[in-house]
CSV table of C-alpha atoms in Angstrom, one decimal:
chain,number,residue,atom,x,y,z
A,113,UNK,CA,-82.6,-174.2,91.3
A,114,UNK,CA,-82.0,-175.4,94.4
A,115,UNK,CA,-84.7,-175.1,97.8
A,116,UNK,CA,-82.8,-172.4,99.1
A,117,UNK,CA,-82.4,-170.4,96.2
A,118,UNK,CA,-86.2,-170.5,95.7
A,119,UNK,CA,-86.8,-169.7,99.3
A,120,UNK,CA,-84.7,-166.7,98.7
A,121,UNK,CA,-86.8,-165.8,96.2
A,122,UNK,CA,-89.7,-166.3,97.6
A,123,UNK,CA,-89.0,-163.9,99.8
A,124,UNK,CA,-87.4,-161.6,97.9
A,125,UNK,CA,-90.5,-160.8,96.5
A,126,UNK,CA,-92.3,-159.7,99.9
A,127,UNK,CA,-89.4,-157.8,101.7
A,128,UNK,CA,-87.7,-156.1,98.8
A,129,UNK,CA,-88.1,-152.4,99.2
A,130,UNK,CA,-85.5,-150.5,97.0
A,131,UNK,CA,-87.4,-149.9,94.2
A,132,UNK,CA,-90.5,-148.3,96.9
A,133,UNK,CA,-88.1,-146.2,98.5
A,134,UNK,CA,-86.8,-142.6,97.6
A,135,UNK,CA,-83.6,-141.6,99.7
A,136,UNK,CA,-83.3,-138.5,98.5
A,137,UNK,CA,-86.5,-137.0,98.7
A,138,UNK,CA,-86.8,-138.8,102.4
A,139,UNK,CA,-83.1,-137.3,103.1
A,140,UNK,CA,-84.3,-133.3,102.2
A,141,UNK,CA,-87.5,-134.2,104.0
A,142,UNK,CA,-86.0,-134.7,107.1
A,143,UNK,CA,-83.6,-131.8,106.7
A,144,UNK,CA,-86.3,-129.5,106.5
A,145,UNK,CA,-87.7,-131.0,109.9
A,146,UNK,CA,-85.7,-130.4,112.3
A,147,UNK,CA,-85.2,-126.6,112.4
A,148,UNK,CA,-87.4,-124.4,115.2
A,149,UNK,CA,-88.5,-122.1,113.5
A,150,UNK,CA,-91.8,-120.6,111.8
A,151,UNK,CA,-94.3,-123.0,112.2
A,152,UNK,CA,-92.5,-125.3,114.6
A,153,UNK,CA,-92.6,-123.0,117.0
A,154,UNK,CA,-96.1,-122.5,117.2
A,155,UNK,CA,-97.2,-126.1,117.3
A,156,UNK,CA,-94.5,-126.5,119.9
A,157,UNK,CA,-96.3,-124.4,122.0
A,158,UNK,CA,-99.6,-126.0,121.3
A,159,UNK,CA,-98.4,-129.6,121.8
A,160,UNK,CA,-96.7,-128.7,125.3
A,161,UNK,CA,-100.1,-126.7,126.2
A,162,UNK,CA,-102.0,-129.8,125.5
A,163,UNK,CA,-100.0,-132.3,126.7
A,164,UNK,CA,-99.9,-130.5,130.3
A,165,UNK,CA,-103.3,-130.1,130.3
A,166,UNK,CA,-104.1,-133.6,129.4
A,167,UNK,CA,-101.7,-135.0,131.9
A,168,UNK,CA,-103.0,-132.4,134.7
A,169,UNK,CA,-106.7,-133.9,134.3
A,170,UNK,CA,-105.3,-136.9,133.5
A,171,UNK,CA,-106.8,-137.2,130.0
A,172,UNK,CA,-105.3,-140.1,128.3
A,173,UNK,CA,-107.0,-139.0,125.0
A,174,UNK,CA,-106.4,-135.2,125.3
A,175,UNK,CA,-102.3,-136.7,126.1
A,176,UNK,CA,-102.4,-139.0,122.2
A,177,UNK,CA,-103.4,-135.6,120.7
A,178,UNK,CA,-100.3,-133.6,121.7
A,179,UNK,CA,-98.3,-137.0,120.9
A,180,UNK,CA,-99.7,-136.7,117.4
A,181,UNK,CA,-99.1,-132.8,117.0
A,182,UNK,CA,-95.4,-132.9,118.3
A,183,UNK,CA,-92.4,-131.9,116.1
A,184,UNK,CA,-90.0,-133.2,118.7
A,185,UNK,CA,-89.6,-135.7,116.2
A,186,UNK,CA,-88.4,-133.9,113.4
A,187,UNK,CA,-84.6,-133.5,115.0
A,188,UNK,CA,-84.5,-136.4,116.2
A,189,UNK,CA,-84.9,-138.7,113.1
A,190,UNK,CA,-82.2,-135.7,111.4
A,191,UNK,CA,-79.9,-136.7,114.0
A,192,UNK,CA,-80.3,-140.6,113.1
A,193,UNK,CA,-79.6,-139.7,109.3
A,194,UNK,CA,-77.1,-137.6,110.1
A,195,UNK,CA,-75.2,-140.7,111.9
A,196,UNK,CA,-76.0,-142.5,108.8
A,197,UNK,CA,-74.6,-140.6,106.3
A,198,UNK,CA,-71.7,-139.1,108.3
A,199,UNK,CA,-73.0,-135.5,108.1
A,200,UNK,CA,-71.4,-133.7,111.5
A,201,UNK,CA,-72.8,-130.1,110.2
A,202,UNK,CA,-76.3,-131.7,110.4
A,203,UNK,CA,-76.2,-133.5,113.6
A,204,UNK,CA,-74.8,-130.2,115.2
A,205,UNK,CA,-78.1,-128.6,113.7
A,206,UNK,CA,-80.5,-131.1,114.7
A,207,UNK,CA,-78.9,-131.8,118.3
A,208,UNK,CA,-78.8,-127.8,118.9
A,209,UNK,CA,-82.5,-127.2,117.3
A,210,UNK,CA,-83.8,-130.6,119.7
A,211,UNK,CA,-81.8,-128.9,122.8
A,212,UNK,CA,-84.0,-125.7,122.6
A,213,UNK,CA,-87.1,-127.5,122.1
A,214,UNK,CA,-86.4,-129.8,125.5
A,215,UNK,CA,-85.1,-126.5,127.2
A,216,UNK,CA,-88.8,-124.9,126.3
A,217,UNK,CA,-90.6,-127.4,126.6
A,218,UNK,CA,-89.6,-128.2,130.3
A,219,UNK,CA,-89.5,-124.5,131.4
A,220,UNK,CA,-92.9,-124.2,129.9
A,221,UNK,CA,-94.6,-127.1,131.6
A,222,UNK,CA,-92.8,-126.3,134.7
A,223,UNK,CA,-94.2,-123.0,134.8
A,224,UNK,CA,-97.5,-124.4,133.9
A,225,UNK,CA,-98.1,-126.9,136.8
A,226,UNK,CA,-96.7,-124.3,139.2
A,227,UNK,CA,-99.7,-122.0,138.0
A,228,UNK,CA,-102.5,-125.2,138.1
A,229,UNK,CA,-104.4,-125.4,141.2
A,230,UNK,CA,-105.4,-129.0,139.9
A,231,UNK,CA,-103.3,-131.6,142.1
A,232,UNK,CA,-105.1,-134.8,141.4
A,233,UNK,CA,-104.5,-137.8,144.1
A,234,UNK,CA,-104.4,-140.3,141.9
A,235,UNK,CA,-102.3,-139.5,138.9
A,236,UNK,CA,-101.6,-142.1,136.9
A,237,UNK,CA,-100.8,-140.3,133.1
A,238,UNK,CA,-97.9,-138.8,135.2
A,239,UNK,CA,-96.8,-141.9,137.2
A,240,UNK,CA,-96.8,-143.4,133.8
A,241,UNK,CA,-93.9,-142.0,132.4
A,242,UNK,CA,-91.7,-142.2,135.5
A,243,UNK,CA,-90.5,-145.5,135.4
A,244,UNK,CA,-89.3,-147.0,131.6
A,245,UNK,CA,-88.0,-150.6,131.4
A,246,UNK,CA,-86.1,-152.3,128.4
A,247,UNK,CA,-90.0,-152.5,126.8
A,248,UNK,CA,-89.7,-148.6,126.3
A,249,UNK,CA,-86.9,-149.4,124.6
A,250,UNK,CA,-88.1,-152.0,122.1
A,251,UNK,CA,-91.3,-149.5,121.5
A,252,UNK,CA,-88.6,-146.9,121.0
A,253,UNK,CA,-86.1,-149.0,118.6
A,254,UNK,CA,-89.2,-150.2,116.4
A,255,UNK,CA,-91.4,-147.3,116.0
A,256,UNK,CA,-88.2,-145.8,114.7
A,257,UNK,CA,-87.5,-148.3,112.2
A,258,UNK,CA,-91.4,-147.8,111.0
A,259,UNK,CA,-90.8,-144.3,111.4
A,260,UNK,CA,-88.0,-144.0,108.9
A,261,UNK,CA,-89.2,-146.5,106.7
A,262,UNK,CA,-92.6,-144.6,106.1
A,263,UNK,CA,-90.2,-141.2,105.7
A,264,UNK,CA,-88.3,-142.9,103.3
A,265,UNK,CA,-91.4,-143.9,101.2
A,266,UNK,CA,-92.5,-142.9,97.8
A,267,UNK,CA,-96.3,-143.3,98.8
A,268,UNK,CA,-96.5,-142.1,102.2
A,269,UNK,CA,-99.4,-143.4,104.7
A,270,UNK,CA,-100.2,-142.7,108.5
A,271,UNK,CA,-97.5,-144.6,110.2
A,272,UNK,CA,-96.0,-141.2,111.2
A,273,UNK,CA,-99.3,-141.3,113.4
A,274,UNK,CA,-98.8,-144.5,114.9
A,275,UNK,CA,-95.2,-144.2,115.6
A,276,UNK,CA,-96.0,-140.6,117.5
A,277,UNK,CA,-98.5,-142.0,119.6
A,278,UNK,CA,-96.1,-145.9,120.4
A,279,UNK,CA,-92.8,-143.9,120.9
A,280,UNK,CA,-94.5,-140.6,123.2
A,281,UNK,CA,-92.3,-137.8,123.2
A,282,UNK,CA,-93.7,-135.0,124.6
A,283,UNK,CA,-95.7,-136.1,127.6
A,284,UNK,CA,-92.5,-137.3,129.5
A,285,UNK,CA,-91.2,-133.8,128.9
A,286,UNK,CA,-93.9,-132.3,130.8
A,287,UNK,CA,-94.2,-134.8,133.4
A,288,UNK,CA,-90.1,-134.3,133.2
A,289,UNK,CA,-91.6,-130.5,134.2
A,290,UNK,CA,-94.1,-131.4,136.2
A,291,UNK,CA,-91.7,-133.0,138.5
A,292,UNK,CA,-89.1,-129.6,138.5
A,293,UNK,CA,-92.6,-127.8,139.7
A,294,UNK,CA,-93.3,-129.8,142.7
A,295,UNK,CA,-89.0,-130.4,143.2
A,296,UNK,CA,-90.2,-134.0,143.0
A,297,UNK,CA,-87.0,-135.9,141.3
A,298,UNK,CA,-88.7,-139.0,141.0
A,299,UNK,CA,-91.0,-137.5,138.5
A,300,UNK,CA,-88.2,-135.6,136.7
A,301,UNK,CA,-85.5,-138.3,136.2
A,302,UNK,CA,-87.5,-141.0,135.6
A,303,UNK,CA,-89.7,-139.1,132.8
A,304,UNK,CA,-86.5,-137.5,131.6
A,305,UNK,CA,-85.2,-140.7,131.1
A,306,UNK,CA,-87.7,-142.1,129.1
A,307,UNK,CA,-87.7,-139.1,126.9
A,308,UNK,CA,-83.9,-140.3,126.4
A,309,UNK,CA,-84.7,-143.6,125.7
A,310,UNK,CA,-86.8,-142.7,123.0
A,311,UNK,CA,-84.8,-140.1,121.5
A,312,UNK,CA,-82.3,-141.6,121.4
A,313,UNK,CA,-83.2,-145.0,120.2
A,314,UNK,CA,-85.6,-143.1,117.5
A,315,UNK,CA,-81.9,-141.8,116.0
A,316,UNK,CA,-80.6,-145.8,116.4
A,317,UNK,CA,-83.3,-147.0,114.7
A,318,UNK,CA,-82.9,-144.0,111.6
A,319,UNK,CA,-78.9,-144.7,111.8
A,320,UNK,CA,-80.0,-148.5,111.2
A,321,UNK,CA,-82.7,-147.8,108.5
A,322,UNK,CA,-80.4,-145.0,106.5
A,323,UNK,CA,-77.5,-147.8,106.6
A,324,UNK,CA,-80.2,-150.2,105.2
A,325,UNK,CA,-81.6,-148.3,102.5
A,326,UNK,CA,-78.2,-147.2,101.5
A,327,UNK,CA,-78.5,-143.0,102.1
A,328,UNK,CA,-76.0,-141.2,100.4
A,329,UNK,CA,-73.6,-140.4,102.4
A,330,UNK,CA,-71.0,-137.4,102.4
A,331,UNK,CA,-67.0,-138.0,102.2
A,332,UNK,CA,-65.7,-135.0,103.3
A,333,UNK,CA,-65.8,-136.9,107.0
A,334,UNK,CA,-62.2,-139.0,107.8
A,335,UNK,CA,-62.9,-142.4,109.0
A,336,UNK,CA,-61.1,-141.9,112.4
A,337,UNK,CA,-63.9,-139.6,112.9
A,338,UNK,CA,-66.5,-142.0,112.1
A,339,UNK,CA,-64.8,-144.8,114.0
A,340,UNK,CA,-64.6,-142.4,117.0
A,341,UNK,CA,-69.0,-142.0,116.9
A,342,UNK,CA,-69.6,-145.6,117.1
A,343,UNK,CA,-67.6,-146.0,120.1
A,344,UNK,CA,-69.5,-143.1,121.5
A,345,UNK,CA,-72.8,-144.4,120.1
A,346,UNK,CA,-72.2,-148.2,121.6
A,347,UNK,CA,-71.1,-146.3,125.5
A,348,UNK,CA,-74.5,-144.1,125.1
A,349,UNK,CA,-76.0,-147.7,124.2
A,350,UNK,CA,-74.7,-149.6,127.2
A,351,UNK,CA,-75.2,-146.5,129.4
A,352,UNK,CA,-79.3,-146.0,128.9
A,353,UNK,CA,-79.6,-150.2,128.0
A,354,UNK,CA,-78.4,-151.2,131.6
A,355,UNK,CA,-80.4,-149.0,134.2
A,356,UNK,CA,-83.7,-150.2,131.6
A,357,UNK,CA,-82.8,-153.5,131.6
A,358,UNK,CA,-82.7,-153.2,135.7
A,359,UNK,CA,-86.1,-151.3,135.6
A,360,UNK,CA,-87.8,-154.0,134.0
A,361,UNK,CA,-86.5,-157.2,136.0
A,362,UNK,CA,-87.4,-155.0,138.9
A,363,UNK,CA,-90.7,-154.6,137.6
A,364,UNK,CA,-91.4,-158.3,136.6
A,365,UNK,CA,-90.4,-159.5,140.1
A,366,UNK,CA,-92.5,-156.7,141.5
A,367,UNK,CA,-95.6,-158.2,139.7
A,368,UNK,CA,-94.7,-161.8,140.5
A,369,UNK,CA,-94.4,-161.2,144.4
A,370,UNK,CA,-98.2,-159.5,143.9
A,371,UNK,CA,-99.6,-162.1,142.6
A,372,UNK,CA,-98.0,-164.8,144.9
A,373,UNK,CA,-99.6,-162.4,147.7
A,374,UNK,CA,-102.5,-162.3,145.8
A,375,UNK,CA,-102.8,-165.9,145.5
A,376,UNK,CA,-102.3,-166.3,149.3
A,377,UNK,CA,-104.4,-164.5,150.6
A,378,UNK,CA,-107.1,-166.1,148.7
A,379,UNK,CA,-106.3,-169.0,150.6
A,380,UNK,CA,-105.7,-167.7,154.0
A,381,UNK,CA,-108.3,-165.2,154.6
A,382,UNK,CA,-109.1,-167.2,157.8
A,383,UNK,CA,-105.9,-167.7,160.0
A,384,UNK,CA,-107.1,-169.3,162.9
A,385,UNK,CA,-111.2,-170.0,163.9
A,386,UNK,CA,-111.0,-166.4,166.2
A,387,UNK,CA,-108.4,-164.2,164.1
A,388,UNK,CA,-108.5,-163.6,160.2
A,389,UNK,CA,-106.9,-161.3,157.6
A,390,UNK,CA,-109.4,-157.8,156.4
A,391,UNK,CA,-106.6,-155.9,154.9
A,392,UNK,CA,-102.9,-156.2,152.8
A,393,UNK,CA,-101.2,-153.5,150.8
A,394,UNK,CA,-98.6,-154.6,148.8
A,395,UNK,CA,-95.4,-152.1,148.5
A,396,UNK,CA,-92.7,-153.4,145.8
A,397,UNK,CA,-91.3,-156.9,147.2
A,398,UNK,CA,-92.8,-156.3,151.1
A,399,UNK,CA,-96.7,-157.2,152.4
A,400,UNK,CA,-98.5,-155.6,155.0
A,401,UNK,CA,-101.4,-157.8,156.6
A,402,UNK,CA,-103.7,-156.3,159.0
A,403,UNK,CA,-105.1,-159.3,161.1
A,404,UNK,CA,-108.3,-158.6,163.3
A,405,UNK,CA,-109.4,-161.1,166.4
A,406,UNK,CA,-107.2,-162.6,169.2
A,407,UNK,CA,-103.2,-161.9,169.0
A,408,UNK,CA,-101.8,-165.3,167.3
A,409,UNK,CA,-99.8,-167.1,169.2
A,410,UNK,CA,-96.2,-168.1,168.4
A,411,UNK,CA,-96.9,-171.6,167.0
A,412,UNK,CA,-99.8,-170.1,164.8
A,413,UNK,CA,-97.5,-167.2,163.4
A,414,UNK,CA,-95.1,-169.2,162.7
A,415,UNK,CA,-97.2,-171.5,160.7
A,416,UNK,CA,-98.6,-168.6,158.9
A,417,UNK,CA,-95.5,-167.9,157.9
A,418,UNK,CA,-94.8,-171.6,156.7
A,419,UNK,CA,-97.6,-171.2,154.7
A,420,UNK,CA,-96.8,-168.1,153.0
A,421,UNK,CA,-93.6,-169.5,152.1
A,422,UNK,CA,-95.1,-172.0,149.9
A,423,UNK,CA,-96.1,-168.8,148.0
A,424,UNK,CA,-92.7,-168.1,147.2
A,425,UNK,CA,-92.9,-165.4,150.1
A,426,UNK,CA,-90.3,-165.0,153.2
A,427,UNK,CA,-90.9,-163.7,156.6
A,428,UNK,CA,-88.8,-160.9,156.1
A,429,UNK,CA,-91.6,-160.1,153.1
A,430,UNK,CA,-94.3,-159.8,155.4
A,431,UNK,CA,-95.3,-157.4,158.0
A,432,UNK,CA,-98.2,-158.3,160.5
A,433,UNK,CA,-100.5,-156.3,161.9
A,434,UNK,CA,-102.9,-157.5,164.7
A,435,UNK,CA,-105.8,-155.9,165.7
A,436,UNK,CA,-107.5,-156.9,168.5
A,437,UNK,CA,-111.1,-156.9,169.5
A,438,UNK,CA,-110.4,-156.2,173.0
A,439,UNK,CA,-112.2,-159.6,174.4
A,440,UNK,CA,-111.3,-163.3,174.0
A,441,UNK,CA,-112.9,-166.3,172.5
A,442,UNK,CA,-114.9,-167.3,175.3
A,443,UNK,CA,-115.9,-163.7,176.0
A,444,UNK,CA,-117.0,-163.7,172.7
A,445,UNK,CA,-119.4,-166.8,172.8
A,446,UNK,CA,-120.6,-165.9,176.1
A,447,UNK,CA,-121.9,-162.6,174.5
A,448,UNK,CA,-123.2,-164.3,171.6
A,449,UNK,CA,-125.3,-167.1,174.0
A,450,UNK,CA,-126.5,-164.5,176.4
A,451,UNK,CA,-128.1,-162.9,173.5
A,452,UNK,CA,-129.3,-165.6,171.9
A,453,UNK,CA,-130.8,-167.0,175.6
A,454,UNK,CA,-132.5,-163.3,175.4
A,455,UNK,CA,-133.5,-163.9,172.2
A,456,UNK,CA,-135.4,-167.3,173.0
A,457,UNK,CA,-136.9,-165.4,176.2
A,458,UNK,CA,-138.4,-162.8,174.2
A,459,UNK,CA,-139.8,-165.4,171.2
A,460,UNK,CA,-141.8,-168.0,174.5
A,461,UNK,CA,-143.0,-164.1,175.5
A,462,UNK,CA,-144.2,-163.1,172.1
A,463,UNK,CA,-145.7,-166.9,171.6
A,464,UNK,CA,-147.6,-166.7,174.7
A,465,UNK,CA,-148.9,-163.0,173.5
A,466,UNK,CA,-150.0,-164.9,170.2
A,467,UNK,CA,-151.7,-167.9,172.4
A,468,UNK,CA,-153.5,-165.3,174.4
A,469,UNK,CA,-154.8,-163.4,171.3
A,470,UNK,CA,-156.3,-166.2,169.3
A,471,UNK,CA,-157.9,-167.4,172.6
A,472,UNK,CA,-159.4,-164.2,173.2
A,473,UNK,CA,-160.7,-164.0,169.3
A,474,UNK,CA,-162.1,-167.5,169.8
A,475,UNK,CA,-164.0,-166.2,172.4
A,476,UNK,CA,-165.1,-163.1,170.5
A,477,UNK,CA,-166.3,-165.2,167.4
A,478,UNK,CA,-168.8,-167.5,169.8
A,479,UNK,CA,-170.4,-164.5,171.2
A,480,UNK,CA,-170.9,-163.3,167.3
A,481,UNK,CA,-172.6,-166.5,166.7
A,482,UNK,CA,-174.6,-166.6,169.7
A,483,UNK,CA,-175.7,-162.8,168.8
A,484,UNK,CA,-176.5,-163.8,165.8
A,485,UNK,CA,-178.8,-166.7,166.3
A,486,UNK,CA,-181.3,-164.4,168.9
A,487,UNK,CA,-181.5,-161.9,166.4
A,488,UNK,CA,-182.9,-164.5,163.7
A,489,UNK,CA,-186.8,-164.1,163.1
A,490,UNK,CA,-189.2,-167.5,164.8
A,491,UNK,CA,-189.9,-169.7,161.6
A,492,UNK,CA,-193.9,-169.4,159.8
A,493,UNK,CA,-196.5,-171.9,161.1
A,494,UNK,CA,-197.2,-175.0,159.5
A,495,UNK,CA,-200.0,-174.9,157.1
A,496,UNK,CA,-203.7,-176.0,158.1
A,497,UNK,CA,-203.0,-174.8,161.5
């Protein structure tokens, strides 16, 4: 037996999964899951209830539970087998059942947040789910893998749970609603998009897995048929990879332009000995610097900018913004040495107060002793006297 051949098995005997699996229970399982009806229905409408809710109060643990209670994934992981096994009649059923749950699902929300009178200022579960990146994507394309592979199971565990909460489905529907509400298309395309990107890389990562596990498929489907859903599969691919891909070099530089400024204006809180920096705010690739003190001259702007360019940050990066006190240096220390001569004034004043004070107890203590001393009674004679 050669190295290799013992590597192989080696690791045969931690990755094989064949003989754990169960294709055709996992196959009618999944079937089942993807019609809206009976039950379905009702949990829909709990899930989007608490979901809108949660992201209204921005609740990130009341937003987990309606990840968890969902069954916007039951379609989507049919659609992914039926890919796999070439079953069109089942896609058809599992892409119409998953349209009327998104169609509810956003009127529902929509209607809610128009009825809320909770506008928070600050809402971050919303803002959130407005901006995926190619790491959506990877969350997406591997919780689906575990998602399948747990369907496909004999002994089932929670990874259903895990994979709910890592690939959310439901709370970028209602922020998706949230943002038809307020007309805000920010807040609907961006959530809408993530919803897409994990739908539809959920039904990637099942197509991948049911391919894997070796589903059976059905033959009543002619191969130029099949060959003609890759080639749509691979455009859909390109079409949602590229604007993610984008999202997420955007958001990297993004970060690394903060922390340049970040980095800077630890070091430059002081500009000049009269001016000095109390304020940024950092918006995407562009600082603004509120400066307070005298107006900087040209050669001391120009340096500031030379510095900030060692930072990795341009001039057309950077807007100033001075502040001034309204008097000059020398108006400044003229203030500050007339008060301090005042200050000296008034401490000779309160010394020659003390002076006068202890003189005046001094006096007051030999007058005590001289009182004291008449009112003492004449000594006893001496005996024999």
């Amino acid at each position: 037996m050669t190295f290799w051949d013992y590597v192989k098995r080696w690791l045969r005997r931690y990755i094989y999964i064949y003989d754990q699996v169960d294709t055709v229970d996992a196959a009618e399982r999944i079937k089942a899951g993807i019609w809206f009806r009976g039950p379905n229905v009702w949990i829909l409408a709990f899930s989007i209830i608490i979901a809108s809710v949660g992201l209204n109060v921005n609740s990130t643990a009341v937003v987990i539970g309606a990840m968890l209670i969902s069954p916007l994934m039951g379609p989507i992981i049919g659609m992914g087998l039926a890919l796999g096994t070439n079953d069109i009649e089942l896609l058809k059923a599992a892409a119409k059942n998953l349209l009327v749950m998104v169609l509810i699902s956003l009127a529902a929300s929509a209607l809610f947040f128009l009825l809320s009178p909770l506008s928070l200022v600050n809402p971050t579960e919303l803002e959130a789910r407005t901006t995926p990146t190619i790491y959506d994507v990877l969350i997406a394309l591997f919780g689906g893998l575990a998602g399948i592979l747990e369907s496909s199971r004999k002994e089932r565990g929670t990874v259903l749970s895990g994979v709910a909460i890592a690939t959310a489905l439901m709370p970028p529907l209602c922020t998706a609603g949230y943002g038809l509400a307020h007309l805000n298309m920010h807040y609907f395309l961006g959530a809408l998009y993530l919803f897409v990107i994990n739908s539809f890389f959920i039904a990637i990562a099942t197509y991948l897995m049911v391919k894997y596990l070796r589903f059976r498929t059905t033959d009543d489907v002619s191969p130029a048929l099949v060959q003609r859903s890759r080639r749509i599969i691979s455009v859909v691919l390109v079409a949602i990879l590229v604007p993610s891909i984008w999202s997420a070099v955007t958001l990297i530089r993004d970060n690394n332009f903060e922390r340049n400024v970040q980095g800077f204006m630890r070091a430059e809180r002081l500009v000049d000995p009269g001016t000095y920096v109390y304020d940024y705010r950092v918006d995407g690739r562009h600082v603004s610097i509120s400066l307070a003190g005298e107006p900087l001259t040209d050669s001391l702007r120009n340096a500031f900018y030379d510095r900030a360019g060692k930072y990795l940050i341009t001039r057309d990066a950077i807007t100033l913004n001075e502040h001034s006190v309204g008097m000059s240096k020398h108006e400044i220390s003229d203030i500050l040495r007339e008060a301090f001569s005042h200050a000296g004034e008034e401490i000779e004043e309160n010394e020659a107060l003390v002076s006068a004070m202890q003189a005046r107890l001094d006096l007051l203590e030999r007058e005590l002793n001289t009182l004291r001393d008449r009112m003492e009674p004449e000594g006893e004679p001496e005996a024999g006297k």
